[in-house]
Each structure stands twice: as C-alpha cells, then as structure tokens.
Amino acid sequence: MAFRVYWTSVPLETRGSFPLVSGSFHPNARIPPTPMGVAHRTAIVLAERDRSRRIARERRRMVCKHRSGMGRMYTSGVPKGRRKGSWVGHRHHAVSRPVADSQNQATRANKRKHPSKPEESLERGQWVKLICGASFEDVVSIRALATVYALAGVDCIDCAADQAVVQAVQEGIAAAAPVAIEWGRSVPDPWIMVSVNDGNDPHFRKAVVKPDAECPVDCSRPCEAVCPAAAFQFKESSAGTAAQVAEERCYGCGRCMPVCPHGLLEEEWYRRSPAQIAGLLQGVDAIEIHTRHGHLEEFRRLWEELAPALRNLKLVAVSAPRLGTNTAEELAKYHACMLPPTRGALLWQLDGRPMSGDIGRGTTQAVVRLASDVVATRGELPGYLQLAGGTNSQTRRAAEEAGLLLRAESEEPFVHGVAFGGIARKLLSSVLEELEAKSSVAPAHIEQHPLILQRALDLADGLVAPWKNVSTEATNK
C-alpha cells in the first residue's frame, strides 16, 4: 500500500491517541508512539481513510447498479445489510429504503434477531403464533397481517383451510423477506398452519341476516358497534335498511347475535370435507384440529380420514377448551386416537376464552387457569402446551405469576408458547384501514408503504417481543 504522507502541526500531547479508521486492526486499537512521531501516525490514518472511502464508493456503485437495472446476486464486496449470496431483484420488485429521517432512525433501531427455527422456539418456550382466524377470509387483510407479523418474528401463521387464504399468507411472508434484508432483520420463515374442525365449533361459523329481514330505520345498530371485524354493511332504501354481513370478514365471534334488538341475525355452521383438507395439506406445514367436549368419536373419524395426509407435516395441533372436570385426562384420550402417529411435533392449544383477546385485559385469566390445571394433572401426556383464547399483552405476566414459565434453564418450560388472534388483528386495525384508503383500483400492499409498515411493525413488536425475551426498549434507542 502506498502511503500519502501529510505533514501536520498536530500537538505532541496527542501522541499515541489516534484511533484507526478501519482495516484489519481491532477497531479500538491505538497507534503506539514511534520515533517518526506525528507524521508517521498521520500517514497511516490517512491511508486507512482512503481505503474506507474506496470501499464506500464500491458499495454505492453496486447499489446504483441494482436500482438502475436488472437484479444481481452479491458474491463479493457485500454492502452493509446484505448477505453474501443474497438476491436483489429488479428495482420495481425491490423494497424502497425509507427516505424520511425519522423512519431511518426507526429502521436502524429494529435490528433485532429472533430464533430462526420454530422448533427451537417450542423447545425454549418462545413459540408465538398468529391466528388470522379459522373463518376469516379477507385475503387483503390476511396478506398484510402475514407480512407484519412475519417481520415481528412469529413462528407460525394459522389461517382458514382455504386455498386463496393460504396463498395470501404465502404472499405476505414472501413480501416480508426483502423488507427484512433491507431493514436488518432476520429473514422470516414461519410455518403455515390451517385450522379444521371435527364438528360444530364457534370458530367455524358465520353470522347471517335472516332471509327477507330488514333493519328498522331508527335502529341504533348495536351489531355494528360490537363487531370486531367491521363485517356489517347497510344499504338505505325507502322501505327500510337492508343489512348484510360480509362473509369473508366475519370470523364467528358471535357478539352481534345477542345484542340485535330485533332478532334479525342467526348463525351458520360449516365444515370442510376431509378430501378438501387433504388436498390443501400438501402446501402447508401444520394443521390444527379444533374439537370440543363430547367430540371424541368425531375426532377419531376425522383423524383416520386425514392420517395419510398428516404423516409428513411438521406439526399437528389439537385445539380444545376446558374438557369436563379433568382436561388433561380427556386430552390423553384424544392422544390415544392419533393412530398412526405423525412424524412431526404435537401441540395442545389450550383455548381459554375463544375469540376474546381484544375485549379487555382480564380475558387472559381463563386460559391461565386452564393451563395451570392441565400442567398440574398432565402426567405422561406428551406434546407441547400453548396458550390461546383471550390472550393479549397481559398474558405473559399472568402466566409468570401463575408459575407457568418460571423453570430452571436446564429444564423444559411448563408452557411453550402463545397464540394471538383478536388482539393481533385489533392492534393493526387502524393501520389496515389507512392502507385500504390508499388503494384505488388494486389493493395496496403494505410493503409498498414503508411508513405505514413501520408503525404496524412497532405495534406487532410490542406483542411478540416479550415472548421472544427481547426488550422492546432496546429497539427504540
């Protein structure tokens, strides 16, 4: 390396205190005093500075090449934030870097790493699942939810057993990958799970307006006020008000039916055939079978019909509320029906108070009590335990106070994770409404609006990070 020597009038008191700018030396290394004095040290510093500038120019050249034409794969001279071998596509398919100063600060603050494999999360008790809704089929919202919560680090995304819905989840996860690279996060790879039922279950129903029913003009519409999915639509006419429930948005919470003052609403149950389910399982990683007290025979029949398709899944989950007086004993009976056994992991979803996490903080107490009972009586019941039904931002604290998470580091946790449904959707509802307002002809994708995406991600991080043992305060510095 040729040194460019500059003579300066640097005071001799600073001898030995110049940090190196870059190079192969330790970043905190100091140049020791030498007989050549200040001039020698200055020459080394300036040579290192020139080298740093050449590297910076090369990085800018490679980025400009990417933005001006076809994509390329980085094999050498990897810019900061990229990984060797990572592919950067055409500029129209790439994610634009945020230009606002405030957003740049926020993205730099989000350089956090989560466990990369869902199996590891289960073992560590850090499993987090997003529940889109077993009956929620609004593919535009589902795609956005999948993008945001995949970036937040969830291990699994649970959705309806519908091909269009599964495709929306896949697209959302794929859209999150370039954003993760751009923003310095781990590239997400959550499992995709579909939910099915063995009989009538609240998660698999829709609210419908009775035939020929019309809502009176002077009705206060309490159904619209309590609906968490904004599924009600009204059309005014001279004869009255025609009410309609958007089928793709209703996920069966049932809050509207008891509050309708005119009794115009009823519920519609549904169940997909085993043949439909088996065909869909080829493109997903996991399945969740919802059951209830007294459904043991129905569960056995469904398992036998699906057994060939379940064999290669990574995870099989069974979701159940409290089953009689001893839930753990009842779950053991369900486990005995699982023949032949699957190769993947087994998870029991303890459904405390279904579809209620967005109502208030206290809803989480039901699942904590249920989990405490199952832990105390589970005996030899195999499988992981996961909290669901009424879960929210208070669930982790409540579980810790109940002693469900406090185990020695060398031991397996009592409860291995949590699933968020209603609260996860509610947190992003205003963001999704803002995104919807920006769509004119075609639906707007959230990754195309970095400022909106950043706000959504901040909200999702607050829900997911505590279960990943990652401080949210650290990301905001």
Coordinates of C-alpha atoms in Angstrom, one line a residue:
M1 CA 0.0 0.0 0.0
A2 CA 1.4 3.4 -0.9
F3 CA 1.1 6.0 1.9
R4 CA 0.2 9.5 1.2
V5 CA 2.2 11.5 3.8
Y6 CA 0.8 14.7 5.1
W7 CA 2.8 16.9 7.5
T8 CA 0.7 18.5 10.1
S9 CA 1.1 20.5 13.2
V10 CA -0.7 18.1 15.5
P11 CA 0.4 18.7 19.1
L12 CA 2.8 16.1 20.5
E13 CA 0.5 15.7 23.5
T14 CA -1.9 13.6 21.4
R15 CA 0.9 11.1 20.6
G16 CA -0.4 7.6 20.8
S17 CA -4.1 8.6 21.0
F18 CA -5.3 8.3 17.3
P19 CA -7.8 5.5 16.7
L20 CA -7.6 3.7 13.4
V21 CA -10.4 4.4 11.0
S22 CA -10.7 0.9 9.5
G23 CA -8.7 -2.1 8.3
S24 CA -7.6 -5.3 9.7
F25 CA -6.8 -3.9 13.1
H26 CA -9.0 -4.0 16.1
P27 CA -11.4 -1.0 15.9
N28 CA -10.3 0.2 19.3
A29 CA -6.6 -0.2 18.6
R30 CA -4.3 2.8 19.2
I31 CA -1.1 3.6 17.3
P32 CA 1.8 3.4 19.7
P33 CA 4.3 6.3 19.8
T34 CA 7.1 5.8 17.3
P35 CA 10.4 7.6 16.6
M36 CA 8.8 9.0 13.4
G37 CA 6.3 10.9 15.6
V38 CA 3.1 12.5 14.4
A39 CA 3.9 12.4 10.6
H40 CA 4.1 8.6 10.6
R41 CA 0.9 8.2 12.5
T42 CA -0.9 10.7 10.3
A43 CA 0.2 8.8 7.2
I44 CA -1.3 5.5 8.5
V45 CA -4.6 7.2 9.4
L46 CA -5.0 8.9 6.0
A47 CA -4.1 5.7 4.2
E48 CA -6.8 3.8 6.1
R49 CA -9.2 6.6 5.4
D50 CA -8.6 6.4 1.7
R51 CA -9.2 2.6 1.8
S52 CA -12.5 3.2 3.6
R53 CA -13.6 5.7 1.0
R54 CA -12.8 3.3 -1.8
I55 CA -14.9 0.6 -0.2
A56 CA -17.8 3.1 0.3
R57 CA -17.6 4.1 -3.4
E58 CA -17.7 0.5 -4.5
R59 CA -20.8 -0.2 -2.3
R60 CA -22.6 2.9 -3.8
R61 CA -21.7 1.7 -7.3
M62 CA -23.2 -1.8 -6.7
V63 CA -26.4 -0.3 -5.2
C64 CA -26.8 2.1 -8.1
K65 CA -26.3 -0.8 -10.5
H66 CA -29.1 -2.7 -8.7
R67 CA -31.5 0.3 -8.7
S68 CA -30.9 1.2 -12.4
G69 CA -31.4 -2.2 -14.0
M70 CA -31.8 -5.9 -13.6
G71 CA -31.1 -7.5 -10.3
R72 CA -27.9 -9.4 -9.4
M73 CA -26.6 -11.7 -6.7
Y74 CA -23.9 -10.4 -4.4
T75 CA -20.9 -12.6 -4.4
S76 CA -18.2 -10.2 -3.2
G77 CA -17.9 -6.7 -1.9
V78 CA -21.1 -7.3 0.0
P79 CA -22.7 -4.0 1.1
K80 CA -23.7 -3.5 4.7
G81 CA -27.0 -5.0 5.4
R82 CA -26.7 -7.6 2.6
R83 CA -25.6 -11.2 3.0
K84 CA -23.2 -13.0 0.6
G85 CA -25.3 -14.8 -2.0
S86 CA -28.5 -12.7 -1.4
W87 CA -30.5 -11.9 -4.4
V88 CA -31.7 -8.4 -5.2
G89 CA -34.4 -8.2 -7.8
H90 CA -35.4 -5.5 -10.3
R91 CA -36.0 -2.1 -8.8
H92 CA -39.8 -2.4 -9.4
H93 CA -39.8 -5.5 -7.2
A94 CA -37.4 -4.3 -4.6
V95 CA -38.4 -2.6 -1.4
S96 CA -37.6 1.1 -1.4
R97 CA -35.4 2.3 1.5
P98 CA -37.3 4.8 3.7
V99 CA -36.2 8.3 3.0
A100 CA -37.6 10.2 6.0
D101 CA -35.1 10.8 8.7
S102 CA -37.5 9.6 11.4
Q103 CA -38.1 6.4 9.7
N104 CA -34.4 5.7 9.0
Q105 CA -33.8 6.0 12.8
A106 CA -36.7 3.6 13.4
T107 CA -35.4 1.0 11.0
R108 CA -32.0 1.2 12.4
A109 CA -33.5 0.6 15.8
N110 CA -35.2 -2.5 14.6
K111 CA -32.1 -4.6 14.1
R112 CA -33.2 -7.4 16.3
K113 CA -32.8 -11.2 15.9
H114 CA -35.3 -13.8 16.8
P115 CA -34.9 -17.6 17.0
S116 CA -34.8 -18.7 13.3
K117 CA -36.5 -22.1 13.6
P118 CA -40.0 -22.7 15.0
E119 CA -38.7 -26.0 16.6
E120 CA -36.2 -24.1 18.6
S121 CA -38.9 -21.6 19.8
L122 CA -41.0 -24.5 21.0
E123 CA -38.1 -26.0 22.9
R124 CA -37.2 -22.7 24.5
G125 CA -40.8 -21.7 25.4
Q126 CA -40.6 -18.8 22.9
W127 CA -43.2 -20.0 20.4
V128 CA -45.6 -17.3 19.1
K129 CA -48.4 -18.0 16.6
L130 CA -50.5 -15.5 14.7
I131 CA -54.2 -16.6 14.4
C132 CA -55.7 -15.0 11.3
G133 CA -58.9 -16.7 12.1
A134 CA -60.3 -20.1 11.2
S135 CA -63.2 -18.4 9.4
F136 CA -61.6 -15.0 8.5
E137 CA -61.2 -15.0 4.7
D138 CA -60.4 -11.3 3.9
V139 CA -57.3 -12.1 1.8
V140 CA -56.2 -8.4 1.5
S141 CA -56.1 -8.0 5.3
I142 CA -54.6 -11.5 5.8
R143 CA -51.7 -10.7 3.4
A144 CA -50.9 -7.6 5.3
L145 CA -51.1 -9.3 8.7
A146 CA -48.8 -12.1 7.5
T147 CA -46.2 -9.6 6.3
V148 CA -46.2 -7.6 9.5
Y149 CA -46.2 -10.4 12.0
A150 CA -43.7 -12.4 10.0
L151 CA -41.3 -9.5 10.3
A152 CA -42.1 -9.3 14.0
G153 CA -40.8 -12.9 14.4
V154 CA -43.9 -15.2 14.8
D155 CA -43.1 -18.8 14.4
C156 CA -46.4 -19.9 12.8
I157 CA -49.4 -18.3 11.0
D158 CA -52.7 -20.0 11.4
C159 CA -55.4 -19.4 8.8
A160 CA -58.5 -20.8 7.3
A161 CA -58.4 -24.0 5.3
D162 CA -59.0 -22.2 2.0
Q163 CA -56.6 -22.1 -1.0
A164 CA -57.0 -18.4 -1.6
V165 CA -56.3 -17.6 2.1
V166 CA -53.2 -19.9 2.2
Q167 CA -51.9 -18.2 -0.9
A168 CA -52.4 -14.8 0.7
V169 CA -50.4 -15.9 3.7
Q170 CA -47.6 -17.2 1.4
E171 CA -47.5 -13.9 -0.5
G172 CA -47.4 -12.0 2.8
I173 CA -44.4 -14.0 4.1
A174 CA -42.6 -13.7 0.7
A175 CA -43.2 -9.9 0.8
A176 CA -41.6 -9.7 4.3
A177 CA -38.3 -11.3 3.2
P178 CA -36.8 -8.3 1.2
V179 CA -38.0 -5.9 3.8
A180 CA -36.2 -7.9 6.5
I181 CA -33.0 -7.8 4.5
E182 CA -33.4 -4.1 3.8
W183 CA -34.2 -3.3 7.5
G184 CA -31.6 -5.5 9.0
R185 CA -33.9 -8.1 10.5
S186 CA -33.8 -11.9 10.4
V187 CA -35.4 -13.2 7.2
P188 CA -38.7 -14.7 8.4
D189 CA -39.7 -18.3 7.6
P190 CA -42.8 -19.1 9.8
W191 CA -44.8 -22.3 9.4
I192 CA -48.2 -22.0 7.7
M193 CA -51.0 -23.8 9.5
V194 CA -54.6 -24.4 8.5
S195 CA -57.4 -24.9 11.0
V196 CA -60.1 -27.5 10.6
N197 CA -63.0 -28.8 12.8
D198 CA -64.4 -32.2 13.7
G199 CA -67.9 -30.9 14.3
N200 CA -69.8 -27.7 15.2
D201 CA -67.4 -25.3 16.7
P202 CA -67.7 -21.5 17.3
H203 CA -64.6 -20.9 15.2
F204 CA -66.3 -22.3 12.2
R205 CA -69.5 -20.3 11.9
K206 CA -70.7 -17.1 10.3
A207 CA -73.4 -14.6 11.3
V208 CA -76.0 -14.1 8.6
V209 CA -79.1 -11.9 8.3
K210 CA -82.3 -13.9 8.2
P211 CA -84.0 -14.0 4.8
D212 CA -86.1 -11.0 3.9
A213 CA -85.2 -9.3 7.2
E214 CA -84.8 -5.5 7.1
C215 CA -83.3 -3.4 9.8
P216 CA -85.7 -0.6 11.0
V217 CA -84.5 2.9 10.1
D218 CA -84.4 4.0 13.7
C219 CA -82.3 1.0 14.8
S220 CA -79.2 2.0 16.7
R221 CA -77.3 -0.9 15.1
P222 CA -75.5 -2.3 18.1
C223 CA -74.4 -5.2 16.0
E224 CA -72.2 -2.8 14.0
A225 CA -70.7 -1.4 17.2
V226 CA -69.7 -4.7 18.7
C227 CA -68.3 -6.4 15.5
P228 CA -64.5 -6.5 15.8
A229 CA -64.2 -7.3 12.1
A230 CA -66.3 -4.4 10.7
A231 CA -68.3 -7.0 8.8
F232 CA -71.7 -5.3 8.8
Q233 CA -72.9 -3.4 5.7
F234 CA -76.1 -1.3 5.5
K235 CA -78.0 -0.1 2.4
E236 CA -80.7 2.5 2.9
S237 CA -84.0 2.4 0.9
S238 CA -87.5 3.8 1.2
A239 CA -88.7 0.5 2.7
G240 CA -86.1 0.3 5.3
T241 CA -82.4 -0.6 5.8
A242 CA -81.1 -3.7 4.2
A243 CA -78.4 -5.3 6.4
Q244 CA -75.7 -7.6 5.2
V245 CA -72.8 -9.4 6.8
A246 CA -69.6 -9.5 4.7
E247 CA -69.0 -13.3 4.7
E248 CA -65.2 -13.1 4.1
R249 CA -64.8 -10.8 7.1
C250 CA -66.9 -12.5 9.7
Y251 CA -65.0 -15.0 11.8
G252 CA -67.7 -16.2 14.1
C253 CA -67.1 -14.4 17.4
G254 CA -70.9 -14.3 17.9
R255 CA -71.1 -11.0 19.7
C256 CA -73.6 -9.5 17.3
M257 CA -76.4 -12.0 17.7
P258 CA -77.4 -11.4 21.4
V259 CA -77.3 -7.6 21.0
C260 CA -79.6 -7.4 18.0
P261 CA -82.8 -5.9 19.4
H262 CA -85.0 -7.3 16.5
G263 CA -83.6 -10.8 16.4
L264 CA -82.6 -10.5 12.7
L265 CA -79.4 -12.5 13.0
E266 CA -78.6 -16.2 13.0
E267 CA -75.5 -18.4 12.8
E268 CA -74.5 -20.6 10.0
W269 CA -72.1 -23.6 10.8
Y270 CA -69.9 -25.1 8.2
R271 CA -67.3 -27.9 7.9
R272 CA -64.9 -28.7 5.1
S273 CA -64.7 -32.2 3.8
P274 CA -61.7 -34.4 4.6
A275 CA -60.9 -34.6 0.8
Q276 CA -60.7 -30.8 0.6
I277 CA -58.5 -30.7 3.7
A278 CA -56.2 -33.4 2.5
G279 CA -55.6 -31.7 -0.9
L280 CA -54.7 -28.4 0.9
L281 CA -52.2 -30.0 3.3
Q282 CA -49.7 -30.6 0.6
G283 CA -48.8 -26.9 0.5
V284 CA -48.7 -26.1 4.3
D285 CA -46.5 -27.1 7.3
A286 CA -49.0 -27.7 10.0
I287 CA -52.7 -28.4 10.8
E288 CA -54.8 -27.6 13.9
I289 CA -57.9 -29.7 14.6
H290 CA -60.5 -27.9 16.7
T291 CA -62.5 -30.2 19.0
R292 CA -64.9 -29.8 21.9
H293 CA -66.2 -31.8 24.9
G294 CA -68.0 -34.9 23.7
H295 CA -66.4 -34.9 20.2
L296 CA -64.1 -37.8 20.8
E297 CA -65.6 -40.1 18.2
E298 CA -65.9 -37.3 15.6
F299 CA -62.2 -36.6 16.2
R300 CA -61.3 -40.2 15.8
R301 CA -63.1 -40.4 12.4
L302 CA -61.5 -37.2 11.1
W303 CA -58.1 -38.4 12.2
E304 CA -58.5 -41.7 10.4
E305 CA -59.6 -40.0 7.2
L306 CA -56.7 -37.5 7.3
A307 CA -54.0 -39.8 8.6
P308 CA -52.2 -40.3 5.2
A309 CA -52.0 -36.5 4.6
L310 CA -50.9 -35.8 8.2
R311 CA -47.8 -38.0 8.0
N312 CA -45.4 -35.5 6.6
L313 CA -46.5 -32.4 8.4
K314 CA -44.0 -30.6 10.7
L315 CA -46.7 -30.0 13.4
V316 CA -50.1 -31.3 14.4
A317 CA -52.0 -29.2 16.9
V318 CA -55.2 -30.0 18.7
S319 CA -57.2 -27.0 20.0
A320 CA -59.6 -27.6 22.9
P321 CA -61.3 -25.6 25.6
R322 CA -61.8 -27.0 29.1
L323 CA -62.9 -30.6 28.7
G324 CA -65.0 -31.7 31.6
T325 CA -63.5 -31.8 35.1
N326 CA -60.0 -33.1 34.1
T327 CA -58.9 -31.6 30.8
A328 CA -55.5 -33.4 30.8
E329 CA -57.2 -36.8 31.2
E330 CA -59.5 -36.0 28.3
L331 CA -56.6 -34.9 26.1
A332 CA -54.9 -38.2 26.8
K333 CA -58.0 -40.0 25.3
Y334 CA -57.6 -37.8 22.2
H335 CA -53.9 -38.7 22.0
A336 CA -54.8 -42.4 22.1
C337 CA -56.9 -41.8 18.9
M338 CA -53.9 -40.5 17.0
L339 CA -53.0 -43.7 15.2
P340 CA -50.9 -44.0 13.2
P341 CA -48.9 -41.2 14.9
T342 CA -47.4 -38.4 12.8
R343 CA -43.7 -37.7 12.3
G344 CA -44.0 -34.1 13.3
A345 CA -44.3 -32.4 16.7
L346 CA -47.6 -32.5 18.7
L347 CA -49.0 -29.3 20.3
W348 CA -52.0 -28.9 22.5
Q349 CA -53.7 -25.5 22.1
L350 CA -55.5 -24.6 25.4
D351 CA -58.4 -22.4 24.3
G352 CA -59.4 -20.5 27.4
R353 CA -62.0 -18.0 26.3
P354 CA -62.2 -18.2 22.5
M355 CA -62.0 -15.1 20.3
S356 CA -62.0 -12.6 23.2
G357 CA -58.4 -11.3 23.5
D358 CA -59.5 -7.9 22.1
I359 CA -62.2 -7.3 24.6
G360 CA -60.1 -6.5 27.7
R361 CA -57.1 -7.4 29.8
G362 CA -59.0 -9.8 32.1
T363 CA -59.9 -12.2 29.3
T364 CA -56.5 -13.9 29.6
Q365 CA -57.2 -15.2 33.1
A366 CA -59.4 -18.1 31.7
V367 CA -56.5 -19.6 29.7
V368 CA -54.0 -19.2 32.5
R369 CA -56.4 -21.1 34.9
L370 CA -56.9 -23.8 32.3
A371 CA -53.2 -24.1 31.7
S372 CA -52.5 -24.3 35.4
D373 CA -55.0 -27.2 35.7
V374 CA -53.5 -29.1 32.8
V375 CA -49.9 -28.7 34.0
A376 CA -50.9 -29.9 37.5
T377 CA -52.6 -33.1 36.1
R378 CA -51.0 -33.8 32.7
G379 CA -49.0 -36.8 33.9
E380 CA -47.4 -38.6 30.9
L381 CA -49.3 -36.6 28.3
P382 CA -46.8 -35.9 25.5
G383 CA -46.6 -32.8 23.4
Y384 CA -46.2 -29.0 23.8
L385 CA -48.6 -26.7 25.5
Q386 CA -49.7 -23.4 24.0
L387 CA -52.0 -20.7 25.4
A388 CA -54.8 -19.3 23.3
G389 CA -58.3 -17.9 23.7
G390 CA -58.4 -14.5 25.4
T391 CA -54.6 -13.9 25.1
N392 CA -53.3 -10.4 25.0
S393 CA -50.5 -8.2 26.2
Q394 CA -51.2 -9.3 29.8
T395 CA -50.9 -13.0 29.2
R396 CA -47.1 -13.4 29.7
R397 CA -47.3 -11.5 33.1
A398 CA -50.2 -13.6 34.2
A399 CA -48.5 -16.8 33.2
E400 CA -45.4 -15.9 35.1
E401 CA -47.4 -15.0 38.2
A402 CA -49.1 -18.4 37.9
G403 CA -45.6 -20.1 37.7
L404 CA -46.2 -21.5 34.2
L405 CA -43.0 -20.0 32.7
L406 CA -40.5 -20.0 35.6
R407 CA -38.3 -23.1 35.2
A408 CA -34.6 -23.7 35.6
E409 CA -32.7 -23.0 32.4
S410 CA -31.8 -26.7 32.1
E411 CA -35.4 -27.8 32.3
E412 CA -38.3 -27.7 29.8
P413 CA -40.9 -24.9 30.4
F414 CA -44.4 -25.8 31.5
V415 CA -46.0 -23.8 28.7
H416 CA -44.1 -23.5 25.4
G417 CA -45.8 -20.5 23.8
V418 CA -48.8 -18.4 23.0
A419 CA -51.2 -17.7 20.1
F420 CA -52.6 -14.2 19.4
G421 CA -55.7 -13.7 17.4
G422 CA -58.2 -11.0 18.2
I423 CA -55.7 -8.7 19.8
A424 CA -53.2 -9.1 17.0
R425 CA -55.8 -8.0 14.4
K426 CA -57.2 -5.2 16.6
L427 CA -53.7 -3.7 17.1
L428 CA -53.4 -3.3 13.3
S429 CA -57.0 -2.4 12.5
S430 CA -56.4 1.4 12.2
V431 CA -53.2 0.7 10.1
L432 CA -55.1 -1.6 7.8
E433 CA -57.9 1.0 7.4
E434 CA -55.3 3.6 6.4
L435 CA -53.8 1.2 4.0
E436 CA -57.2 0.4 2.5
A437 CA -57.8 4.1 2.0
K438 CA -54.7 4.3 -0.2
S439 CA -56.0 1.7 -2.6
S440 CA -57.9 3.0 -5.6
V441 CA -58.2 0.3 -8.2
A442 CA -56.0 -2.5 -6.9
P443 CA -55.4 -3.3 -3.2
A444 CA -52.4 -1.6 -1.7
H445 CA -49.7 -3.8 -0.4
I446 CA -48.3 -2.8 3.0
E447 CA -44.6 -3.3 2.0
Q448 CA -45.1 -0.5 -0.6
H449 CA -45.8 2.0 2.1
P450 CA -42.8 1.9 4.5
L451 CA -44.1 4.5 6.9
I452 CA -47.3 2.6 7.4
L453 CA -45.4 -0.7 7.7
Q454 CA -43.1 0.7 10.3
R455 CA -46.0 1.8 12.5
A456 CA -47.6 -1.6 12.1
L457 CA -44.4 -3.3 13.0
D458 CA -43.8 -1.2 16.1
L459 CA -47.3 -2.4 17.3
A460 CA -46.6 -6.0 16.4
D461 CA -43.2 -5.9 18.1
G462 CA -44.8 -4.9 21.4
L463 CA -46.9 -8.0 21.4
V464 CA -44.4 -10.5 20.1
A465 CA -41.1 -9.4 21.7
P466 CA -41.8 -10.2 25.3
W467 CA -42.3 -13.9 24.4
K468 CA -39.0 -13.8 22.5
N469 CA -37.2 -12.5 25.5
V470 CA -36.3 -9.4 23.5
S471 CA -36.5 -5.9 25.1
T472 CA -38.7 -3.5 23.2
E473 CA -36.9 -0.7 24.9
A474 CA -33.7 -1.7 23.2
T475 CA -35.2 -1.4 19.8
N476 CA -36.3 2.2 20.4
K477 CA -32.9 3.6 21.4

